[in-house]
PDB file of C-alpha atoms in Angstrom:
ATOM      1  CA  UNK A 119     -29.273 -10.418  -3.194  1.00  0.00           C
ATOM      2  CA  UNK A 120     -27.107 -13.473  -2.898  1.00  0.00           C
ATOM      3  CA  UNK A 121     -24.198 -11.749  -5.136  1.00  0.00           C
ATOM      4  CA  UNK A 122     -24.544  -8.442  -2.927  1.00  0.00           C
ATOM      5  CA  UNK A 123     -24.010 -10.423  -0.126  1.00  0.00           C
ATOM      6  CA  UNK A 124     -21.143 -12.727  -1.503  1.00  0.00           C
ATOM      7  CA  UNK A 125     -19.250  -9.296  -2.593  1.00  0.00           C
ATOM      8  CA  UNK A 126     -19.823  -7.605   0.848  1.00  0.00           C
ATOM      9  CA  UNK A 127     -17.981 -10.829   2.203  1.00  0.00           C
ATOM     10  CA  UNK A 128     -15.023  -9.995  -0.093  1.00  0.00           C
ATOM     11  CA  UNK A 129     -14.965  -6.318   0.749  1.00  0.00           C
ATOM     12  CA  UNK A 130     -15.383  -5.835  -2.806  1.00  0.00           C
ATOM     13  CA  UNK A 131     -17.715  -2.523  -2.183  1.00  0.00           C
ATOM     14  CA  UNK A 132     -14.509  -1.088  -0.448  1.00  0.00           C
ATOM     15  CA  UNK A 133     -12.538  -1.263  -3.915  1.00  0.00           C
ATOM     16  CA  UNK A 134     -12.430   1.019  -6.838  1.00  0.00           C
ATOM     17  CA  UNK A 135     -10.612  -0.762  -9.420  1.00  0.00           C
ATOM     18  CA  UNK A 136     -11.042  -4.846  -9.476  1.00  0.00           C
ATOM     19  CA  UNK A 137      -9.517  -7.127 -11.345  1.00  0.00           C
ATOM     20  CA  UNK A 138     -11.128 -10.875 -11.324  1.00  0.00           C
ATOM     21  CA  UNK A 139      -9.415 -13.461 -13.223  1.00  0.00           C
ATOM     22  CA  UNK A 140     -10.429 -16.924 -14.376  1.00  0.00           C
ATOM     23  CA  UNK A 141     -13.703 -16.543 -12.744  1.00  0.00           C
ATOM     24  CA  UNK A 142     -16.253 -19.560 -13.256  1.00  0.00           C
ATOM     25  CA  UNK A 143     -19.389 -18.371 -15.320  1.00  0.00           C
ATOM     26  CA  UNK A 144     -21.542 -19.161 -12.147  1.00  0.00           C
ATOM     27  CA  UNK A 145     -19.689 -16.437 -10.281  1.00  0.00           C
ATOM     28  CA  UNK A 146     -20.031 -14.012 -13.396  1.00  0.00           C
ATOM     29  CA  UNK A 147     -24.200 -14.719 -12.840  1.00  0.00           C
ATOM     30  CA  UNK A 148     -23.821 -14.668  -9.227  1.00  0.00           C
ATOM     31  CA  UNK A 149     -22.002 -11.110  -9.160  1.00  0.00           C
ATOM     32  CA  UNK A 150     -23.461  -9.953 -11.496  1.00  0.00           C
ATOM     33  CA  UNK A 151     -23.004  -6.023 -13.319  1.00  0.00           C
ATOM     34  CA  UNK A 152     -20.309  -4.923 -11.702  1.00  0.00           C
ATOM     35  CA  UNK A 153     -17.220  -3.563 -13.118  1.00  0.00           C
ATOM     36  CA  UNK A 154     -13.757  -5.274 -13.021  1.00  0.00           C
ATOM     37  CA  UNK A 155     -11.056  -6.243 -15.491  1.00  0.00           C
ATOM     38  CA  UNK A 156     -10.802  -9.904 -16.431  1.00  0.00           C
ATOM     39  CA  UNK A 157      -6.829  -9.510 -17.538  1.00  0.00           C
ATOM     40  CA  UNK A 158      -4.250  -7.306 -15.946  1.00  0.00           C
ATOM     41  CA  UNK A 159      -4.411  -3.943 -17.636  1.00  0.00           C
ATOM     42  CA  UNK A 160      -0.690  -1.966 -18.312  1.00  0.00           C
ATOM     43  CA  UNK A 161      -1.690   1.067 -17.320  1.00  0.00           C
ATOM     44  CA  UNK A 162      -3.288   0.063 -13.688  1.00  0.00           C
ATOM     45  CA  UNK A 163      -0.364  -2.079 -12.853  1.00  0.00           C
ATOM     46  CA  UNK A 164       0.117  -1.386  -8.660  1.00  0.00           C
ATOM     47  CA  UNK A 165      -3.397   0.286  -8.922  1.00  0.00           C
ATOM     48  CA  UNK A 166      -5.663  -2.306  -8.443  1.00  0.00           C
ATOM     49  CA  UNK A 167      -7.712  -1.871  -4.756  1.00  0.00           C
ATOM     50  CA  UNK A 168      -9.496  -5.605  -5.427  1.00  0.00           C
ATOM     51  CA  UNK A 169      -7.545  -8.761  -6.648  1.00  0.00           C
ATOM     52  CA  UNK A 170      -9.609 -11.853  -7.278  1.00  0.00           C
ATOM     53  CA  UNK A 171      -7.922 -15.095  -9.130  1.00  0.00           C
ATOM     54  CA  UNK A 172      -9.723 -18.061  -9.457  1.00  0.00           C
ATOM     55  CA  UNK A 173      -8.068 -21.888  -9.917  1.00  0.00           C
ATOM     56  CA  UNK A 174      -8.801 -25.606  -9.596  1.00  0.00           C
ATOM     57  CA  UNK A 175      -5.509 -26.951  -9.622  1.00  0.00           C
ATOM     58  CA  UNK A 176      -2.203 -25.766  -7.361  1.00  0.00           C
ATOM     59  CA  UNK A 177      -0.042 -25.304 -10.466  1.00  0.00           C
ATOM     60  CA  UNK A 178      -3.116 -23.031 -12.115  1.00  0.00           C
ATOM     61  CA  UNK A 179      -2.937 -21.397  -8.527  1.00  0.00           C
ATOM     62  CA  UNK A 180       0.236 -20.503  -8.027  1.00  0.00           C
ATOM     63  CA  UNK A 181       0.969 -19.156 -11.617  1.00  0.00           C
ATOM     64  CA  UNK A 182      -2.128 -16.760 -11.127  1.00  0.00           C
ATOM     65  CA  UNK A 183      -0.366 -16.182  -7.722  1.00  0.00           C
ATOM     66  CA  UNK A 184       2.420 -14.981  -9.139  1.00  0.00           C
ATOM     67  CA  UNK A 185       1.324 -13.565 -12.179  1.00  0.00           C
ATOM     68  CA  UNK A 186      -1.308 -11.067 -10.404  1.00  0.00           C
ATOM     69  CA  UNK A 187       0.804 -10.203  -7.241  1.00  0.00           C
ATOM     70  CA  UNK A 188       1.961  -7.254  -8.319  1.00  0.00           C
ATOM     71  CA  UNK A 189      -1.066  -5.662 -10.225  1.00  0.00           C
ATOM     72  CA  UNK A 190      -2.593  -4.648  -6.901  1.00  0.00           C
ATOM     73  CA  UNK A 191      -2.181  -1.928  -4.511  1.00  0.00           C
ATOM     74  CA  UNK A 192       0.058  -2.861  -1.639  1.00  0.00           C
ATOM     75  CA  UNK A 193      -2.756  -2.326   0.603  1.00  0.00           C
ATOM     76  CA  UNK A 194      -5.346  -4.318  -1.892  1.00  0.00           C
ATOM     77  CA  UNK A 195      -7.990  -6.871  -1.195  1.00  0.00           C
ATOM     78  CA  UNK A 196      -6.578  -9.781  -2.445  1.00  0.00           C
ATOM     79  CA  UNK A 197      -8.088 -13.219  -2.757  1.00  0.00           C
ATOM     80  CA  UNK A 198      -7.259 -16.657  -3.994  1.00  0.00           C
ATOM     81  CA  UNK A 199     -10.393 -18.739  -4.597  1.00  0.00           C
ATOM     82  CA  UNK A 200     -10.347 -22.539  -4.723  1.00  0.00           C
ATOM     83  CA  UNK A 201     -12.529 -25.293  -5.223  1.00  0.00           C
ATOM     84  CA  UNK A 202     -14.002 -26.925  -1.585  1.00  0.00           C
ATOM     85  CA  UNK A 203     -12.577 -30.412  -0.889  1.00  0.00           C
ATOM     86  CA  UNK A 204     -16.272 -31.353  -0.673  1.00  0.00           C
ATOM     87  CA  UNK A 205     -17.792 -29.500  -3.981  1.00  0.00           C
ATOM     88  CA  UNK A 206     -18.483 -31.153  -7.309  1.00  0.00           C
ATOM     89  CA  UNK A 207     -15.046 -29.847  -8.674  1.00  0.00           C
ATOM     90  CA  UNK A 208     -12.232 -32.361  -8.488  1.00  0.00           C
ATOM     91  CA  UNK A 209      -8.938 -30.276  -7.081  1.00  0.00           C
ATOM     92  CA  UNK A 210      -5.268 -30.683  -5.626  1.00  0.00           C
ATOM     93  CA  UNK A 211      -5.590 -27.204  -3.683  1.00  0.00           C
ATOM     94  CA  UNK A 212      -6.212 -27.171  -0.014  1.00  0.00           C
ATOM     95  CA  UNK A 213      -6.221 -24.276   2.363  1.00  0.00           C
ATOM     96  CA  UNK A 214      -2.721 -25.165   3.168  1.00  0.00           C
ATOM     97  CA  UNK A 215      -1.309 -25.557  -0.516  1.00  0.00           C
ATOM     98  CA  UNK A 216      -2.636 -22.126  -1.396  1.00  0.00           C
ATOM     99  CA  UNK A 217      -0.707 -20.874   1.896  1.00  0.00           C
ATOM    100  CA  UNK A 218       2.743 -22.350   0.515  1.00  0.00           C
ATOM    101  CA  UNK A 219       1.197 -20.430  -2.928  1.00  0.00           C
ATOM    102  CA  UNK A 220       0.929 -16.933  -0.705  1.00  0.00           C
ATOM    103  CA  UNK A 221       4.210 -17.435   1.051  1.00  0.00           C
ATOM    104  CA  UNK A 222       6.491 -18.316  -2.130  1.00  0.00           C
ATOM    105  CA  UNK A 223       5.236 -14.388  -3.619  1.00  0.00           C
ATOM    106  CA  UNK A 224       5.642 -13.001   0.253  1.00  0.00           C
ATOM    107  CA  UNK A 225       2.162 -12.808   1.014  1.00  0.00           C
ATOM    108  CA  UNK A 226       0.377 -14.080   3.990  1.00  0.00           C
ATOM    109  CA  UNK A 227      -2.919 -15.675   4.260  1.00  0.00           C
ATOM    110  CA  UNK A 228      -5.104 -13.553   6.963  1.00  0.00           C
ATOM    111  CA  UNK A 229      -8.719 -14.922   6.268  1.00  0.00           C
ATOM    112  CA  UNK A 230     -11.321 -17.350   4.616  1.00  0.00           C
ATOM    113  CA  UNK A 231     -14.903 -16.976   2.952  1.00  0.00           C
ATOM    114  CA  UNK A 232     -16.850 -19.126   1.464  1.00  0.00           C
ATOM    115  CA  UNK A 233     -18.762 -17.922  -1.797  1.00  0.00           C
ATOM    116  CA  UNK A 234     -21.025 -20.673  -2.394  1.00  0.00           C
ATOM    117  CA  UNK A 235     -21.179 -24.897  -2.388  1.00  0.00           C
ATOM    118  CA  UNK A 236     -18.183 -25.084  -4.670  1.00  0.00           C
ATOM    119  CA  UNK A 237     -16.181 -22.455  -4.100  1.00  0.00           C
ATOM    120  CA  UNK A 238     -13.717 -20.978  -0.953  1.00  0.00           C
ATOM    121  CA  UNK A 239     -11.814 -17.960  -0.772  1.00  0.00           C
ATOM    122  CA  UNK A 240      -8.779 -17.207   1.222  1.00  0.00           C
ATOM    123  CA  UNK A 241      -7.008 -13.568   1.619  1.00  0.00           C
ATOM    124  CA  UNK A 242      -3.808 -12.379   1.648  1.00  0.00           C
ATOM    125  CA  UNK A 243      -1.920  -9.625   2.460  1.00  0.00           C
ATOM    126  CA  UNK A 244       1.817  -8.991   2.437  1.00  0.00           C
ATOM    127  CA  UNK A 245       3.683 -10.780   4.974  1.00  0.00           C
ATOM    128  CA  UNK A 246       5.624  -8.739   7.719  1.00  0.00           C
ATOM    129  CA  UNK A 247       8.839  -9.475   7.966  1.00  0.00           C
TER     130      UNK A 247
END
């Protein structure tokens, strides 16, 4: 129930091909069997409707960032997840630092979630310029 709800948050039940990188083992559990790709596959490059990275440190961030910005559709739900300032999980990212993240690939931050204690999510979309 908690994982349905979670995913709802994230609009993942909008999205027909996910991908969902670096994603703590107590998100894995808390999602549970649903289907998404852990690495960027070749052949669904600009094709992905759900984007999902997962970091604990700014530099970790903003190489998933830019690694994973273009493996989504232009229009795809896309969402940087970071450990809270007041979690157990010892982090460098703030809201703000995964903004400057967003902006250096020409993306935009447009909302926040949180998915549990320990972990916050922020979306992006590209920026209009």
């Amino acid at each position: 129930m908690l994982g349905e709800a979670v995913l709802k948050k994230l609009y993942f039940h909008k999205a027909g091909s996910a991908l969902i990188v670096n994603a703590p083992e107590v998100y894995t559990t808390l999602i549970g069997d649903v289907a998404y790709d852990q690495r960027p596959a070749a052949q669904k490059k600009g094709a992905y409707e759900f984007v999902q990275v997962f970091a604990t440190t700014q530099k970790e961030l903003e190489q998933l960032v830019q690694a994973t910005v273009g493996v989504g559709k232009p229009d795809c739900i896309y969402w940087a997840c970071y450990p809270k300032g007041t979690g157990s999980i010892k982090s460098d990212i703030k809201r703000e630092t995964v903004w400057v993240a967003f902006e250096k690939v020409g993306l935009e931050a447009v909302s926040s979630v949180s998915i549990n204690d320990t972990w916050t999510a922020l979306r992006a979309r590209p920026a209009v310029r």
